[in-house]
mmCIF file of C-alpha atoms in Angstrom:
data_model
loop_
_atom_site.group_PDB
_atom_site.id
_atom_site.type_symbol
_atom_site.label_atom_id
_atom_site.label_comp_id
_atom_site.label_asym_id
_atom_site.label_seq_id
_atom_site.Cartn_x
_atom_site.Cartn_y
_atom_site.Cartn_z
ATOM 1 C CA SER A 1 -0.152 0.770 0.131
ATOM 2 C CA ALA A 2 1.084 3.668 -0.844
ATOM 3 C CA VAL A 3 2.420 6.070 2.319
ATOM 4 C CA ILE A 4 0.276 9.271 1.584
ATOM 5 C CA SER A 5 1.884 12.418 3.804
ATOM 6 C CA GLN A 6 -0.800 15.485 3.825
ATOM 7 C CA LYS A 7 0.088 19.003 4.855
ATOM 8 C CA PRO A 8 -1.717 20.807 6.855
ATOM 9 C CA SER A 9 -3.143 18.338 8.999
ATOM 10 C CA ARG A 10 -5.480 21.354 10.187
ATOM 11 C CA ASP A 11 -5.850 25.583 9.079
ATOM 12 C CA ILE A 12 -7.822 28.138 10.186
ATOM 13 C CA CYS A 13 -8.115 30.800 7.297
ATOM 14 C CA GLN A 14 -9.532 34.156 6.905
ATOM 15 C CA ARG A 15 -11.918 34.677 4.151
ATOM 16 C CA GLY A 16 -10.928 36.125 0.689
ATOM 17 C CA THR A 17 -7.462 34.020 1.823
ATOM 18 C CA SER A 18 -6.230 30.774 0.157
ATOM 19 C CA LEU A 19 -4.633 27.231 1.609
ATOM 20 C CA THR A 20 -2.350 25.410 -0.371
ATOM 21 C CA ILE A 21 -2.223 21.419 0.621
ATOM 22 C CA GLN A 22 0.290 19.073 0.110
ATOM 23 C CA CYS A 23 -0.154 15.676 -0.813
ATOM 24 C CA GLN A 24 3.276 13.543 -1.369
ATOM 25 C CA VAL A 25 3.616 9.837 -2.240
ATOM 26 C CA ASP A 26 6.243 7.113 -0.975
ATOM 27 C CA SER A 27 6.040 5.869 -4.266
ATOM 28 C CA GLN A 28 5.762 6.968 -8.179
ATOM 29 C CA VAL A 29 1.791 6.772 -9.593
ATOM 30 C CA THR A 30 0.051 7.621 -12.540
ATOM 31 C CA MET A 31 -2.296 9.945 -11.138
ATOM 32 C CA MET A 32 -3.708 11.270 -7.411
ATOM 33 C CA PHE A 33 -7.181 12.385 -6.989
ATOM 34 C CA TRP A 34 -8.266 15.615 -4.959
ATOM 35 C CA TYR A 35 -11.856 14.721 -3.048
ATOM 36 C CA ARG A 36 -13.989 17.429 -1.203
ATOM 37 C CA GLN A 37 -15.952 16.222 2.426
ATOM 38 C CA GLN A 38 -17.633 19.544 3.253
ATOM 39 C CA PRO A 39 -19.347 18.745 7.060
ATOM 40 C CA GLY A 40 -21.895 15.393 7.567
ATOM 41 C CA GLN A 41 -21.603 14.250 3.999
ATOM 42 C CA SER A 42 -19.425 11.982 1.661
ATOM 43 C CA LEU A 43 -16.792 12.098 -0.051
ATOM 44 C CA THR A 44 -17.221 14.219 -3.570
ATOM 45 C CA LEU A 45 -14.087 13.693 -6.651
ATOM 46 C CA ILE A 46 -12.276 17.597 -7.143
ATOM 47 C CA ALA A 47 -10.472 17.041 -9.835
ATOM 48 C CA THR A 48 -8.090 14.316 -10.804
ATOM 49 C CA ALA A 49 -3.617 15.164 -11.018
ATOM 50 C CA ASN A 50 -1.788 13.715 -13.739
ATOM 51 C CA GLN A 51 1.817 15.195 -14.418
ATOM 52 C CA GLY A 52 2.772 16.285 -16.994
ATOM 53 C CA SER A 53 -0.847 17.553 -17.831
ATOM 54 C CA GLU A 54 -3.389 20.387 -16.898
ATOM 55 C CA ALA A 55 -5.723 18.268 -13.694
ATOM 56 C CA THR A 56 -9.404 17.422 -15.075
ATOM 57 C CA TYR A 57 -11.828 18.834 -12.938
ATOM 58 C CA GLU A 58 -14.768 16.928 -12.241
ATOM 59 C CA SER A 59 -18.790 18.896 -12.857
ATOM 60 C CA GLY A 60 -18.960 22.022 -10.215
ATOM 61 C CA PHE A 61 -15.303 22.373 -9.970
ATOM 62 C CA VAL A 62 -13.351 24.956 -11.675
ATOM 63 C CA ILE A 63 -9.665 25.335 -12.132
ATOM 64 C CA ASP A 64 -9.970 29.049 -10.884
ATOM 65 C CA LYS A 65 -11.132 27.592 -7.618
ATOM 66 C CA PHE A 66 -9.388 24.552 -6.592
ATOM 67 C CA PRO A 67 -6.250 24.621 -8.697
ATOM 68 C CA ILE A 68 -4.020 22.011 -8.769
ATOM 69 C CA SER A 69 0.097 21.883 -9.755
ATOM 70 C CA ARG A 70 1.592 18.501 -10.128
ATOM 71 C CA PRO A 71 5.163 18.797 -10.524
ATOM 72 C CA ASN A 72 5.865 15.272 -10.310
ATOM 73 C CA LEU A 73 4.911 11.508 -9.876
ATOM 74 C CA THR A 74 5.267 11.609 -5.984
ATOM 75 C CA PHE A 75 3.623 15.288 -5.097
ATOM 76 C CA SER A 76 0.524 17.181 -6.030
ATOM 77 C CA THR A 77 -0.968 20.321 -4.462
ATOM 78 C CA LEU A 78 -4.247 21.852 -4.227
ATOM 79 C CA THR A 79 -5.761 25.610 -3.593
ATOM 80 C CA VAL A 80 -8.957 26.189 -2.488
ATOM 81 C CA SER A 81 -8.842 30.020 -3.066
ATOM 82 C CA ASN A 82 -10.856 32.879 -2.082
ATOM 83 C CA LEU A 83 -12.327 31.085 0.667
ATOM 84 C CA SER A 84 -15.541 31.473 2.217
ATOM 85 C CA PRO A 85 -17.037 29.654 4.734
ATOM 86 C CA GLU A 86 -18.686 27.240 2.305
ATOM 87 C CA ASP A 87 -15.295 26.004 1.651
ATOM 88 C CA SER A 88 -14.492 24.714 5.017
ATOM 89 C CA SER A 89 -13.928 20.635 4.687
ATOM 90 C CA ILE A 90 -11.697 18.130 4.837
ATOM 91 C CA TYR A 91 -9.950 18.001 1.441
ATOM 92 C CA LEU A 92 -8.168 14.330 0.580
ATOM 93 C CA CYS A 93 -6.235 13.469 -1.523
ATOM 94 C CA SER A 94 -5.850 9.863 -3.127
ATOM 95 C CA VAL A 95 -4.066 7.448 -5.091
ATOM 96 C CA GLU A 96 -4.725 3.991 -6.548
ATOM 97 C CA GLY A 97 -2.968 0.963 -5.005
ATOM 98 C CA LEU A 98 -1.398 -1.695 -6.704
ATOM 99 C CA ARG A 99 -4.509 -3.173 -7.907
ATOM 100 C CA GLN A 100 -6.355 -1.196 -10.083
ATOM 101 C CA GLY A 101 -9.095 0.465 -8.354
ATOM 102 C CA SER A 102 -8.099 0.159 -4.211
ATOM 103 C CA ALA A 103 -7.646 3.633 -3.719
ATOM 104 C CA PHE A 104 -5.187 4.929 -0.625
ATOM 105 C CA PHE A 105 -5.646 8.009 1.160
ATOM 106 C CA GLY A 106 -4.203 10.791 2.861
ATOM 107 C CA GLN A 107 -5.316 11.469 6.503
ATOM 108 C CA GLY A 108 -6.857 14.609 5.336
ATOM 109 C CA THR A 109 -6.967 18.641 5.624
ATOM 110 C CA ARG A 110 -9.633 20.128 7.254
ATOM 111 C CA LEU A 111 -10.496 23.220 7.086
ATOM 112 C CA THR A 112 -12.380 25.950 8.364
ATOM 113 C CA VAL A 113 -12.737 29.187 7.174
ATOM 114 C CA VAL A 114 -14.175 32.764 9.739
ATOM 115 C CA GLY B 1 -24.050 8.955 -12.854
ATOM 116 C CA ILE B 2 -24.026 5.846 -11.090
ATOM 117 C CA GLN B 3 -25.799 5.986 -7.087
ATOM 118 C CA VAL B 4 -24.407 4.119 -4.192
ATOM 119 C CA GLU B 5 -26.885 3.770 -0.982
ATOM 120 C CA GLN B 6 -25.608 2.605 2.383
ATOM 121 C CA SER B 7 -27.835 1.192 4.529
ATOM 122 C CA PRO B 8 -28.625 1.844 7.481
ATOM 123 C CA PRO B 9 -27.671 5.530 7.718
ATOM 124 C CA ASP B 10 -27.385 5.386 11.900
ATOM 125 C CA LEU B 11 -26.908 2.973 14.200
ATOM 126 C CA ILE B 12 -26.050 2.323 17.783
ATOM 127 C CA LEU B 13 -25.047 -1.084 18.954
ATOM 128 C CA GLN B 14 -23.595 -2.290 22.672
ATOM 129 C CA GLU B 15 -20.693 -3.312 22.390
ATOM 130 C CA GLY B 16 -19.756 -6.805 21.499
ATOM 131 C CA ALA B 17 -22.908 -7.011 18.964
ATOM 132 C CA ASN B 18 -22.504 -7.617 15.479
ATOM 133 C CA SER B 19 -24.164 -6.126 12.765
ATOM 134 C CA THR B 20 -24.336 -6.197 8.915
ATOM 135 C CA LEU B 21 -23.832 -2.427 7.118
ATOM 136 C CA ARG B 22 -25.652 -2.784 2.778
ATOM 137 C CA CYS B 23 -24.241 -1.620 -0.267
ATOM 138 C CA ASN B 24 -26.824 -0.851 -3.082
ATOM 139 C CA PHE B 25 -25.644 0.184 -6.447
ATOM 140 C CA SER B 26 -27.446 1.010 -9.545
ATOM 141 C CA ASP B 27 -24.907 0.531 -12.570
ATOM 142 C CA SER B 28 -22.174 -2.475 -12.887
ATOM 143 C CA VAL B 29 -18.723 -1.623 -11.886
ATOM 144 C CA ASN B 30 -15.660 -2.269 -12.330
ATOM 145 C CA ASN B 31 -14.155 -2.551 -8.796
ATOM 146 C CA LEU B 32 -15.961 -1.518 -5.022
ATOM 147 C CA GLN B 33 -14.032 -0.899 -1.677
ATOM 148 C CA TRP B 34 -14.907 -0.576 2.020
ATOM 149 C CA PHE B 35 -13.383 2.553 4.149
ATOM 150 C CA HIS B 36 -13.796 3.378 7.713
ATOM 151 C CA GLN B 37 -13.429 6.652 8.790
ATOM 152 C CA ASN B 38 -12.409 7.764 12.766
ATOM 153 C CA PRO B 39 -13.496 10.691 14.728
ATOM 154 C CA TRP B 40 -10.575 12.522 13.235
ATOM 155 C CA GLY B 41 -11.165 12.318 9.690
ATOM 156 C CA GLN B 42 -8.358 9.465 8.102
ATOM 157 C CA LEU B 43 -10.248 6.563 5.485
ATOM 158 C CA ILE B 44 -9.098 3.166 6.564
ATOM 159 C CA ASN B 45 -8.742 0.604 3.688
ATOM 160 C CA LEU B 46 -11.303 -2.322 4.349
ATOM 161 C CA PHE B 47 -11.861 -4.464 1.499
ATOM 162 C CA TYR B 48 -11.416 -3.967 -1.976
ATOM 163 C CA ILE B 49 -13.530 -6.181 -3.022
ATOM 164 C CA PRO B 50 -15.881 -6.334 -6.820
ATOM 165 C CA SER B 51 -17.095 -9.803 -6.135
ATOM 166 C CA GLY B 52 -16.908 -12.615 -3.593
ATOM 167 C CA THR B 53 -15.982 -12.496 -0.177
ATOM 168 C CA LYS B 54 -13.007 -11.673 1.963
ATOM 169 C CA GLN B 55 -12.903 -11.726 5.503
ATOM 170 C CA ASN B 56 -9.959 -9.768 7.506
ATOM 171 C CA GLY B 57 -10.263 -10.100 11.932
ATOM 172 C CA ARG B 58 -13.610 -9.842 12.679
ATOM 173 C CA LEU B 59 -14.999 -7.744 9.961
ATOM 174 C CA SER B 60 -16.612 -9.837 6.511
ATOM 175 C CA ALA B 61 -17.681 -8.358 3.621
ATOM 176 C CA THR B 62 -19.476 -9.644 0.200
ATOM 177 C CA THR B 63 -19.990 -8.556 -3.064
ATOM 178 C CA VAL B 64 -23.451 -9.794 -5.365
ATOM 179 C CA ALA B 65 -22.103 -8.227 -8.372
ATOM 180 C CA THR B 66 -24.220 -9.699 -10.715
ATOM 181 C CA GLU B 67 -27.216 -8.205 -8.128
ATOM 182 C CA ARG B 68 -25.487 -4.943 -7.192
ATOM 183 C CA TYR B 69 -24.851 -4.802 -3.668
ATOM 184 C CA SER B 70 -22.430 -5.563 -1.465
ATOM 185 C CA LEU B 71 -22.414 -6.448 2.198
ATOM 186 C CA LEU B 72 -20.548 -5.795 5.219
ATOM 187 C CA TYR B 73 -19.794 -8.015 8.514
ATOM 188 C CA ILE B 74 -19.196 -6.738 11.778
ATOM 189 C CA SER B 75 -18.768 -9.538 14.391
ATOM 190 C CA SER B 76 -18.118 -8.521 17.985
ATOM 191 C CA SER B 77 -18.773 -4.739 17.608
ATOM 192 C CA GLN B 78 -15.628 -2.396 19.969
ATOM 193 C CA THR B 79 -15.962 1.042 20.781
ATOM 194 C CA THR B 80 -13.111 1.218 18.457
ATOM 195 C CA ASP B 81 -15.159 0.475 15.496
ATOM 196 C CA SER B 82 -17.438 3.535 16.021
ATOM 197 C CA GLY B 83 -16.866 6.176 12.707
ATOM 198 C CA VAL B 84 -18.320 6.791 9.285
ATOM 199 C CA TYR B 85 -18.500 3.571 7.163
ATOM 200 C CA PHE B 86 -18.477 4.252 3.485
ATOM 201 C CA CYS B 87 -18.500 2.338 0.297
ATOM 202 C CA ALA B 88 -17.305 3.261 -2.815
ATOM 203 C CA VAL B 89 -17.572 2.369 -6.073
ATOM 204 C CA GLU B 90 -15.317 2.620 -9.733
ATOM 205 C CA TYR B 91 -17.386 2.662 -13.132
ATOM 206 C CA GLY B 92 -17.083 2.909 -16.329
ATOM 207 C CA GLY B 93 -14.012 2.415 -18.916
ATOM 208 C CA THR B 94 -12.854 6.155 -18.252
ATOM 209 C CA SER B 95 -13.223 6.025 -14.382
ATOM 210 C CA TYR B 96 -9.429 4.584 -13.900
ATOM 211 C CA GLY B 97 -9.047 5.340 -10.042
ATOM 212 C CA LYS B 98 -11.895 8.063 -9.733
ATOM 213 C CA LEU B 99 -14.412 6.384 -6.629
ATOM 214 C CA THR B 100 -18.113 7.202 -5.902
ATOM 215 C CA PHE B 101 -18.862 6.956 -2.550
ATOM 216 C CA GLY B 102 -21.467 6.522 -1.136
ATOM 217 C CA GLN B 103 -23.442 8.605 2.259
ATOM 218 C CA GLY B 104 -21.811 6.302 4.645
ATOM 219 C CA THR B 105 -23.607 4.563 7.525
ATOM 220 C CA ILE B 106 -22.415 6.441 11.134
ATOM 221 C CA LEU B 107 -22.074 3.710 13.043
ATOM 222 C CA THR B 108 -21.799 4.293 17.229
ATOM 223 C CA VAL B 109 -20.861 1.356 19.301
ATOM 224 C CA HIS B 110 -21.274 2.178 23.383
ATOM 225 C CA PRO B 111 -18.921 0.021 26.143
#
């Protein structure tokens, strides 16, 4: 299984600012995924991050609000821009395991916007 | 898109009791996983089970792909089993690695 380190684990941010979340994997992976979990809700996929190409965003998520970088095969960042209280959520990165479809998750970033 | 429905939404048990959680999905899937989210938000893989039956200690899971459901069994529950249990599926030819989650079952185990 992959070991995924996600930072920060939690943060409290002022509205209007931005937060960048880092995800580091201990092995090279083709695709990394970013999910959002709003309070009391399930996980929703934000985007898929491929190395060397632009991220692919799911319906309802746009690059201006959630810019993603993927500079190499072990690292990705998600920025949540122009924060509002509605952005208060847990953000998680994920990679696929050795078996197709088996996903592993970082420990998540708990964001509170005040 | 695919619909993933979990039941029950909430479950309260006394320590030592057994339970069954269900996941129904509306279309054929490539893969199915069960996760446990602990109170700190960490998602822990329980099973990768697109079909068949698997067991890991007090937990076991069965997926009947032809009937589009999966079951997670927890025996002799412990307080550390508390948390949210999610079923997630991967479907479609272009959805490699992308998961659609159910709404989860919130399990509370009392001592």
